[in-house]
PDB file of C-alpha atoms in Angstrom:
ATOM      1  CA  UNK H  40      47.527 131.031  50.254  1.00 79.00           C
ATOM      2  CA  UNK H  41      46.891 134.194  52.241  1.00 91.00           C
ATOM      3  CA  UNK H  42      46.195 133.318  55.886  1.00 95.00           C
ATOM      4  CA  UNK H  43      42.763 134.201  57.183  1.00 96.00           C
ATOM      5  CA  UNK H  44      42.477 136.359  60.265  1.00 97.00           C
ATOM      6  CA  UNK H  45      39.462 136.590  62.516  1.00 96.00           C
ATOM      7  CA  UNK H  46      37.781 138.660  63.604  1.00 97.00           C
ATOM      8  CA  UNK H  47      38.206 141.431  61.041  1.00 96.00           C
ATOM      9  CA  UNK H  48      37.594 144.069  63.668  1.00 97.00           C
ATOM     10  CA  UNK H  49      37.005 144.241  67.402  1.00 96.00           C
ATOM     11  CA  UNK H  50      36.143 147.049  69.786  1.00 96.00           C
ATOM     12  CA  UNK H  51      37.026 146.783  73.453  1.00 95.00           C
ATOM     13  CA  UNK H  52      36.969 148.857  76.568  1.00 96.00           C
ATOM     14  CA  UNK H  53      40.294 149.401  78.287  1.00 95.00           C
ATOM     15  CA  UNK H  54      41.100 146.446  80.507  1.00 95.00           C
ATOM     16  CA  UNK H  55      39.215 143.847  78.471  1.00 96.00           C
ATOM     17  CA  UNK H  56      40.805 140.861  76.758  1.00 95.00           C
ATOM     18  CA  UNK H  57      40.983 139.999  73.057  1.00 96.00           C
ATOM     19  CA  UNK H  58      41.962 137.016  70.936  1.00 97.00           C
ATOM     20  CA  UNK H  59      42.972 137.300  67.291  1.00 97.00           C
ATOM     21  CA  UNK H  60      43.205 134.168  65.186  1.00 97.00           C
ATOM     22  CA  UNK H  61      45.278 133.396  62.096  1.00 97.00           C
ATOM     23  CA  UNK H  62      44.592 130.276  60.036  1.00 96.00           C
ATOM     24  CA  UNK H  63      46.426 128.879  57.029  1.00 93.00           C
ATOM     25  CA  UNK H  64      45.456 126.269  54.477  1.00 92.00           C
ATOM     26  CA  UNK H  65      49.107 125.256  54.138  1.00 88.00           C
ATOM     27  CA  UNK H  66      51.669 123.804  56.524  1.00 86.00           C
ATOM     28  CA  UNK H  67      53.548 126.466  58.422  1.00 86.00           C
ATOM     29  CA  UNK H  68      57.104 126.782  59.614  1.00 86.00           C
ATOM     30  CA  UNK H  69      56.667 130.054  61.454  1.00 89.00           C
ATOM     31  CA  UNK H  70      54.152 132.755  62.252  1.00 92.00           C
ATOM     32  CA  UNK H  71      55.105 136.417  62.723  1.00 93.00           C
ATOM     33  CA  UNK H  72      52.833 138.941  64.439  1.00 95.00           C
ATOM     34  CA  UNK H  73      52.945 142.669  63.760  1.00 96.00           C
ATOM     35  CA  UNK H  74      50.952 145.700  64.886  1.00 96.00           C
ATOM     36  CA  UNK H  75      50.441 148.712  62.673  1.00 97.00           C
ATOM     37  CA  UNK H  76      49.082 152.050  63.790  1.00 96.00           C
ATOM     38  CA  UNK H  77      47.426 154.341  61.298  1.00 94.00           C
ATOM     39  CA  UNK H  78      49.933 156.028  59.007  1.00 92.00           C
ATOM     40  CA  UNK H  79      52.864 154.115  60.459  1.00 95.00           C
ATOM     41  CA  UNK H  80      54.919 151.052  59.565  1.00 95.00           C
ATOM     42  CA  UNK H  81      54.169 147.583  60.915  1.00 96.00           C
ATOM     43  CA  UNK H  82      56.002 146.933  64.175  1.00 94.00           C
ATOM     44  CA  UNK H  83      57.209 143.470  65.106  1.00 92.00           C
ATOM     45  CA  UNK H  84      55.600 141.786  68.104  1.00 92.00           C
ATOM     46  CA  UNK H  85      56.818 138.190  68.098  1.00 89.00           C
ATOM     47  CA  UNK H  86      57.765 135.117  66.086  1.00 88.00           C
ATOM     48  CA  UNK H  87      56.522 131.605  66.793  1.00 89.00           C
ATOM     49  CA  UNK H  88      58.684 128.858  65.366  1.00 81.00           C
ATOM     50  CA  UNK H  89      57.575 125.551  66.815  1.00 65.00           C
ATOM     51  CA  UNK H  90      54.249 123.822  66.891  1.00 62.00           C
ATOM     52  CA  UNK H  91      52.527 124.398  70.199  1.00 62.00           C
ATOM     53  CA  UNK H  92      54.968 127.072  71.205  1.00 66.00           C
ATOM     54  CA  UNK H  93      53.601 129.925  73.227  1.00 67.00           C
ATOM     55  CA  UNK H  94      55.473 133.169  73.554  1.00 68.00           C
ATOM     56  CA  UNK H  95      54.705 136.463  75.124  1.00 71.00           C
ATOM     57  CA  UNK H  96      55.848 139.624  76.721  1.00 70.00           C
ATOM     58  CA  UNK H  97      53.969 141.907  79.043  1.00 74.00           C
ATOM     59  CA  UNK H  98      50.285 141.237  78.447  1.00 85.00           C
ATOM     60  CA  UNK H  99      50.546 140.140  74.825  1.00 91.00           C
ATOM     61  CA  UNK H 100      51.157 136.481  74.118  1.00 91.00           C
ATOM     62  CA  UNK H 101      50.646 134.059  71.259  1.00 92.00           C
ATOM     63  CA  UNK H 102      50.349 130.373  70.541  1.00 90.00           C
ATOM     64  CA  UNK H 103      51.079 128.313  67.458  1.00 90.00           C
ATOM     65  CA  UNK H 104      49.321 125.033  66.716  1.00 87.00           C
ATOM     66  CA  UNK H 105      51.331 123.470  63.926  1.00 84.00           C
ATOM     67  CA  UNK H 106      48.861 120.611  63.382  1.00 85.00           C
ATOM     68  CA  UNK H 107      45.926 122.932  62.987  1.00 85.00           C
ATOM     69  CA  UNK H 108      48.032 125.389  60.967  1.00 90.00           C
ATOM     70  CA  UNK H 109      46.889 128.270  63.077  1.00 92.00           C
ATOM     71  CA  UNK H 110      48.106 130.833  65.539  1.00 93.00           C
ATOM     72  CA  UNK H 111      46.327 132.984  68.086  1.00 94.00           C
ATOM     73  CA  UNK H 112      47.358 136.307  69.587  1.00 95.00           C
ATOM     74  CA  UNK H 113      46.144 137.054  73.128  1.00 94.00           C
ATOM     75  CA  UNK H 114      45.884 140.562  74.511  1.00 94.00           C
ATOM     76  CA  UNK H 115      44.985 140.689  78.183  1.00 92.00           C
ATOM     77  CA  UNK H 116      43.945 143.708  80.196  1.00 90.00           C
ATOM     78  CA  UNK H 117      44.134 145.784  77.041  1.00 91.00           C
ATOM     79  CA  UNK H 118      45.576 149.292  77.132  1.00 92.00           C
ATOM     80  CA  UNK H 119      44.777 152.250  74.904  1.00 94.00           C
ATOM     81  CA  UNK H 120      48.198 151.835  73.296  1.00 93.00           C
ATOM     82  CA  UNK H 121      47.169 148.414  71.972  1.00 94.00           C
ATOM     83  CA  UNK H 122      44.883 150.016  69.389  1.00 96.00           C
ATOM     84  CA  UNK H 123      45.900 149.373  65.797  1.00 97.00           C
ATOM     85  CA  UNK H 124      45.721 146.753  63.099  1.00 97.00           C
ATOM     86  CA  UNK H 125      47.276 143.379  63.845  1.00 97.00           C
ATOM     87  CA  UNK H 126      48.745 141.272  61.072  1.00 97.00           C
ATOM     88  CA  UNK H 127      49.973 137.726  61.045  1.00 96.00           C
ATOM     89  CA  UNK H 128      52.622 136.788  58.523  1.00 94.00           C
ATOM     90  CA  UNK H 129      53.118 133.137  57.742  1.00 92.00           C
ATOM     91  CA  UNK H 130      56.200 131.371  56.455  1.00 87.00           C
ATOM     92  CA  UNK H 131      55.749 127.974  54.834  1.00 82.00           C
ATOM     93  CA  UNK H 132      59.330 126.843  54.427  1.00 75.00           C
ATOM     94  CA  UNK H 133      62.149 127.104  56.950  1.00 71.00           C
ATOM     95  CA  UNK H 134      64.500 129.895  56.017  1.00 67.00           C
ATOM     96  CA  UNK H 135      62.439 130.956  53.021  1.00 70.00           C
ATOM     97  CA  UNK H 136      61.911 134.364  54.608  1.00 74.00           C
ATOM     98  CA  UNK H 137      58.881 134.856  52.406  1.00 83.00           C
ATOM     99  CA  UNK H 138      56.022 136.050  54.584  1.00 89.00           C
ATOM    100  CA  UNK H 139      52.416 136.050  53.424  1.00 92.00           C
ATOM    101  CA  UNK H 140      50.344 138.440  55.499  1.00 95.00           C
ATOM    102  CA  UNK H 141      46.735 138.112  56.518  1.00 96.00           C
ATOM    103  CA  UNK H 142      44.276 140.870  55.814  1.00 96.00           C
ATOM    104  CA  UNK H 143      44.607 142.284  59.308  1.00 96.00           C
ATOM    105  CA  UNK H 144      42.426 142.673  62.394  1.00 97.00           C
ATOM    106  CA  UNK H 145      41.550 146.195  63.459  1.00 97.00           C
ATOM    107  CA  UNK H 146      41.545 146.567  67.225  1.00 97.00           C
ATOM    108  CA  UNK H 147      40.017 149.633  68.851  1.00 96.00           C
ATOM    109  CA  UNK H 148      40.414 150.211  72.569  1.00 95.00           C
ATOM    110  CA  UNK H 149      38.108 152.762  74.137  1.00 94.00           C
ATOM    111  CA  UNK H 150      38.568 154.348  77.584  1.00 92.00           C
TER     112      UNK H 150
ATOM    113  CA  UNK D 236      70.743 152.587  65.877  1.00 65.00           C
ATOM    114  CA  UNK D 237      69.128 153.895  62.747  1.00 83.00           C
ATOM    115  CA  UNK D 238      66.308 151.781  61.441  1.00 94.00           C
ATOM    116  CA  UNK D 239      65.396 151.158  57.830  1.00 96.00           C
ATOM    117  CA  UNK D 240      65.457 154.430  55.917  1.00 97.00           C
ATOM    118  CA  UNK D 241      63.191 155.108  52.958  1.00 98.00           C
ATOM    119  CA  UNK D 242      62.950 158.070  50.630  1.00 97.00           C
ATOM    120  CA  UNK D 243      60.986 159.934  49.609  1.00 97.00           C
ATOM    121  CA  UNK D 244      58.291 159.663  52.276  1.00 97.00           C
ATOM    122  CA  UNK D 245      55.660 160.999  49.904  1.00 97.00           C
ATOM    123  CA  UNK D 246      55.608 161.064  46.136  1.00 97.00           C
ATOM    124  CA  UNK D 247      52.972 162.533  43.871  1.00 98.00           C
ATOM    125  CA  UNK D 248      53.419 162.032  40.167  1.00 97.00           C
ATOM    126  CA  UNK D 249      51.446 161.952  36.975  1.00 97.00           C
ATOM    127  CA  UNK D 250      50.556 158.870  35.010  1.00 97.00           C
ATOM    128  CA  UNK D 251      53.336 157.833  32.678  1.00 96.00           C
ATOM    129  CA  UNK D 252      56.145 159.268  34.739  1.00 97.00           C
ATOM    130  CA  UNK D 253      59.018 157.228  36.145  1.00 97.00           C
ATOM    131  CA  UNK D 254      59.112 156.776  39.909  1.00 98.00           C
ATOM    132  CA  UNK D 255      62.112 155.622  41.938  1.00 98.00           C
ATOM    133  CA  UNK D 256      61.798 154.627  45.562  1.00 98.00           C
ATOM    134  CA  UNK D 257      64.879 154.188  47.725  1.00 98.00           C
ATOM    135  CA  UNK D 258      65.722 152.089  50.743  1.00 98.00           C
ATOM    136  CA  UNK D 259      68.685 151.844  53.096  1.00 97.00           C
ATOM    137  CA  UNK D 260      68.527 148.657  55.203  1.00 96.00           C
ATOM    138  CA  UNK D 261      69.702 148.324  58.776  1.00 95.00           C
ATOM    139  CA  UNK D 262      73.478 148.006  58.869  1.00 94.00           C
ATOM    140  CA  UNK D 263      74.562 144.370  58.966  1.00 92.00           C
ATOM    141  CA  UNK D 264      71.290 142.965  57.689  1.00 93.00           C
ATOM    142  CA  UNK D 265      71.619 140.659  54.707  1.00 91.00           C
ATOM    143  CA  UNK D 266      68.009 140.390  53.535  1.00 93.00           C
ATOM    144  CA  UNK D 267      65.856 143.142  52.083  1.00 95.00           C
ATOM    145  CA  UNK D 268      62.173 143.087  51.208  1.00 95.00           C
ATOM    146  CA  UNK D 269      59.877 145.379  49.226  1.00 97.00           C
ATOM    147  CA  UNK D 270      56.178 145.345  50.141  1.00 97.00           C
ATOM    148  CA  UNK D 271      53.163 147.208  48.820  1.00 97.00           C
ATOM    149  CA  UNK D 272      50.132 147.986  50.959  1.00 97.00           C
ATOM    150  CA  UNK D 273      46.687 148.939  49.685  1.00 95.00           C
ATOM    151  CA  UNK D 274      43.226 148.754  51.185  1.00 92.00           C
ATOM    152  CA  UNK D 275      42.122 146.255  48.562  1.00 90.00           C
ATOM    153  CA  UNK D 276      45.082 143.886  48.521  1.00 90.00           C
ATOM    154  CA  UNK D 277      46.572 144.386  51.972  1.00 92.00           C
ATOM    155  CA  UNK D 278      50.286 143.958  52.574  1.00 94.00           C
ATOM    156  CA  UNK D 279      51.908 142.018  49.745  1.00 94.00           C
ATOM    157  CA  UNK D 280      55.498 141.056  49.098  1.00 94.00           C
ATOM    158  CA  UNK D 281      56.867 142.314  45.792  1.00 96.00           C
ATOM    159  CA  UNK D 282      60.449 141.077  45.833  1.00 96.00           C
ATOM    160  CA  UNK D 283      63.173 140.172  48.247  1.00 93.00           C
ATOM    161  CA  UNK D 284      66.962 140.006  48.175  1.00 94.00           C
ATOM    162  CA  UNK D 285      69.439 137.960  50.121  1.00 91.00           C
ATOM    163  CA  UNK D 286      73.070 139.122  50.084  1.00 92.00           C
ATOM    164  CA  UNK D 287      72.128 141.599  47.330  1.00 93.00           C
ATOM    165  CA  UNK D 288      70.807 138.816  45.066  1.00 94.00           C
ATOM    166  CA  UNK D 289      67.104 138.762  44.100  1.00 94.00           C
ATOM    167  CA  UNK D 290      65.636 135.543  45.482  1.00 91.00           C
ATOM    168  CA  UNK D 291      61.940 135.806  44.699  1.00 91.00           C
ATOM    169  CA  UNK D 292      60.317 138.415  42.459  1.00 93.00           C
ATOM    170  CA  UNK D 293      57.070 136.546  41.888  1.00 91.00           C
ATOM    171  CA  UNK D 294      55.143 139.345  43.555  1.00 91.00           C
ATOM    172  CA  UNK D 295      56.262 142.032  41.121  1.00 94.00           C
ATOM    173  CA  UNK D 296      53.057 143.059  39.348  1.00 87.00           C
ATOM    174  CA  UNK D 297      54.400 143.412  35.840  1.00 84.00           C
ATOM    175  CA  UNK D 298      57.341 144.502  33.751  1.00 90.00           C
ATOM    176  CA  UNK D 299      56.778 148.122  34.676  1.00 95.00           C
ATOM    177  CA  UNK D 300      58.256 147.298  38.077  1.00 97.00           C
ATOM    178  CA  UNK D 301      61.947 146.641  38.627  1.00 97.00           C
ATOM    179  CA  UNK D 302      64.150 146.470  41.708  1.00 97.00           C
ATOM    180  CA  UNK D 303      67.873 146.545  42.220  1.00 97.00           C
ATOM    181  CA  UNK D 304      70.268 146.120  45.096  1.00 97.00           C
ATOM    182  CA  UNK D 305      73.735 147.112  43.876  1.00 95.00           C
ATOM    183  CA  UNK D 306      75.269 146.709  47.322  1.00 93.00           C
ATOM    184  CA  UNK D 307      74.370 145.916  50.930  1.00 91.00           C
ATOM    185  CA  UNK D 308      73.686 149.564  51.688  1.00 94.00           C
ATOM    186  CA  UNK D 309      71.049 150.484  49.147  1.00 95.00           C
ATOM    187  CA  UNK D 310      68.103 149.267  47.114  1.00 98.00           C
ATOM    188  CA  UNK D 311      65.748 150.895  44.625  1.00 98.00           C
ATOM    189  CA  UNK D 312      62.284 150.071  43.361  1.00 98.00           C
ATOM    190  CA  UNK D 313      61.432 151.651  40.049  1.00 98.00           C
ATOM    191  CA  UNK D 314      58.083 151.979  38.310  1.00 97.00           C
ATOM    192  CA  UNK D 315      58.157 152.991  34.666  1.00 96.00           C
ATOM    193  CA  UNK D 316      55.695 154.082  33.419  1.00 96.00           C
ATOM    194  CA  UNK D 317      53.564 154.672  36.505  1.00 96.00           C
ATOM    195  CA  UNK D 318      49.780 154.202  36.494  1.00 96.00           C
ATOM    196  CA  UNK D 319      47.052 155.351  38.920  1.00 97.00           C
ATOM    197  CA  UNK D 320      46.573 151.769  40.148  1.00 96.00           C
ATOM    198  CA  UNK D 321      50.170 151.848  41.456  1.00 97.00           C
ATOM    199  CA  UNK D 322      49.079 154.287  44.143  1.00 97.00           C
ATOM    200  CA  UNK D 323      49.887 152.639  47.462  1.00 97.00           C
ATOM    201  CA  UNK D 324      52.252 152.727  50.410  1.00 98.00           C
ATOM    202  CA  UNK D 325      55.507 150.963  49.605  1.00 98.00           C
ATOM    203  CA  UNK D 326      57.450 149.531  52.523  1.00 98.00           C
ATOM    204  CA  UNK D 327      60.990 148.313  52.624  1.00 97.00           C
ATOM    205  CA  UNK D 328      62.036 145.873  55.359  1.00 96.00           C
ATOM    206  CA  UNK D 329      65.315 144.232  56.293  1.00 94.00           C
ATOM    207  CA  UNK D 330      66.368 141.283  58.396  1.00 92.00           C
ATOM    208  CA  UNK D 331      69.388 139.276  59.398  1.00 88.00           C
ATOM    209  CA  UNK D 332      68.975 135.783  58.064  1.00 73.00           C
ATOM    210  CA  UNK D 333      71.245 133.534  60.089  1.00 60.00           C
ATOM    211  CA  UNK D 334      70.260 129.960  59.362  1.00 56.00           C
ATOM    212  CA  UNK D 335      66.561 130.304  59.947  1.00 60.00           C
ATOM    213  CA  UNK D 336      63.851 132.878  60.045  1.00 69.00           C
ATOM    214  CA  UNK D 337      64.267 136.269  61.631  1.00 79.00           C
ATOM    215  CA  UNK D 338      62.434 139.469  62.401  1.00 86.00           C
ATOM    216  CA  UNK D 339      61.738 141.795  59.506  1.00 91.00           C
ATOM    217  CA  UNK D 340      62.093 145.454  60.455  1.00 94.00           C
ATOM    218  CA  UNK D 341      59.988 147.801  58.388  1.00 96.00           C
ATOM    219  CA  UNK D 342      60.897 151.271  57.198  1.00 97.00           C
ATOM    220  CA  UNK D 343      58.445 154.193  57.487  1.00 96.00           C
ATOM    221  CA  UNK D 344      57.164 153.667  53.964  1.00 97.00           C
ATOM    222  CA  UNK D 345      56.727 155.805  50.853  1.00 98.00           C
ATOM    223  CA  UNK D 346      53.208 156.943  50.083  1.00 98.00           C
ATOM    224  CA  UNK D 347      52.908 157.039  46.292  1.00 98.00           C
ATOM    225  CA  UNK D 348      50.083 158.820  44.535  1.00 98.00           C
ATOM    226  CA  UNK D 349      49.831 158.557  40.764  1.00 97.00           C
ATOM    227  CA  UNK D 350      47.402 161.042  39.245  1.00 96.00           C
TER     228      UNK D 350
END
């Protein structure tokens, strides 16, 4: 039931791109993306509600393939501030509000 | 605006003692969530409330855990008696559910250590 994220960890140099994937074995209504820095709370990035929908702000965007039951988070021209652990939270039923989080992807950006 | 407020931020207690964690949701939000985060199990939902009513408590580990939300301003998560395996960071989150799904805003968390 827990979505599977890949990769588990990635190390980049500043300015490089990264893709983080989130796959579910169940049908999804929505996917929520969060970033958590060490010792802090998860911080909301974006919600994807419709199949095929792609959202983004600044250089972080995401897509949601409802048929494949998966979502991908795209970080382009990464900045040092992007370092942290990224979580996807999946919601199976509209309005259920019950999110099941993946195990996280640790992203390290080096100068 | 103040975000979700949790207290205490850190709690160290001995096995067998009662522990009470507190949460104040964002004003106007009608849904409240309690999560637990550990290295082994990740971020897992324990229970959530909508309009102060518990909707799903299937994530509560066992009878030692209980949660209440007496009004829209306050919620507590109690562990009695506490055990070393309860050591974790406990997050509270709130959202405004208005006909669909919505962003969950997390509090700073309470780091619980049970010796």
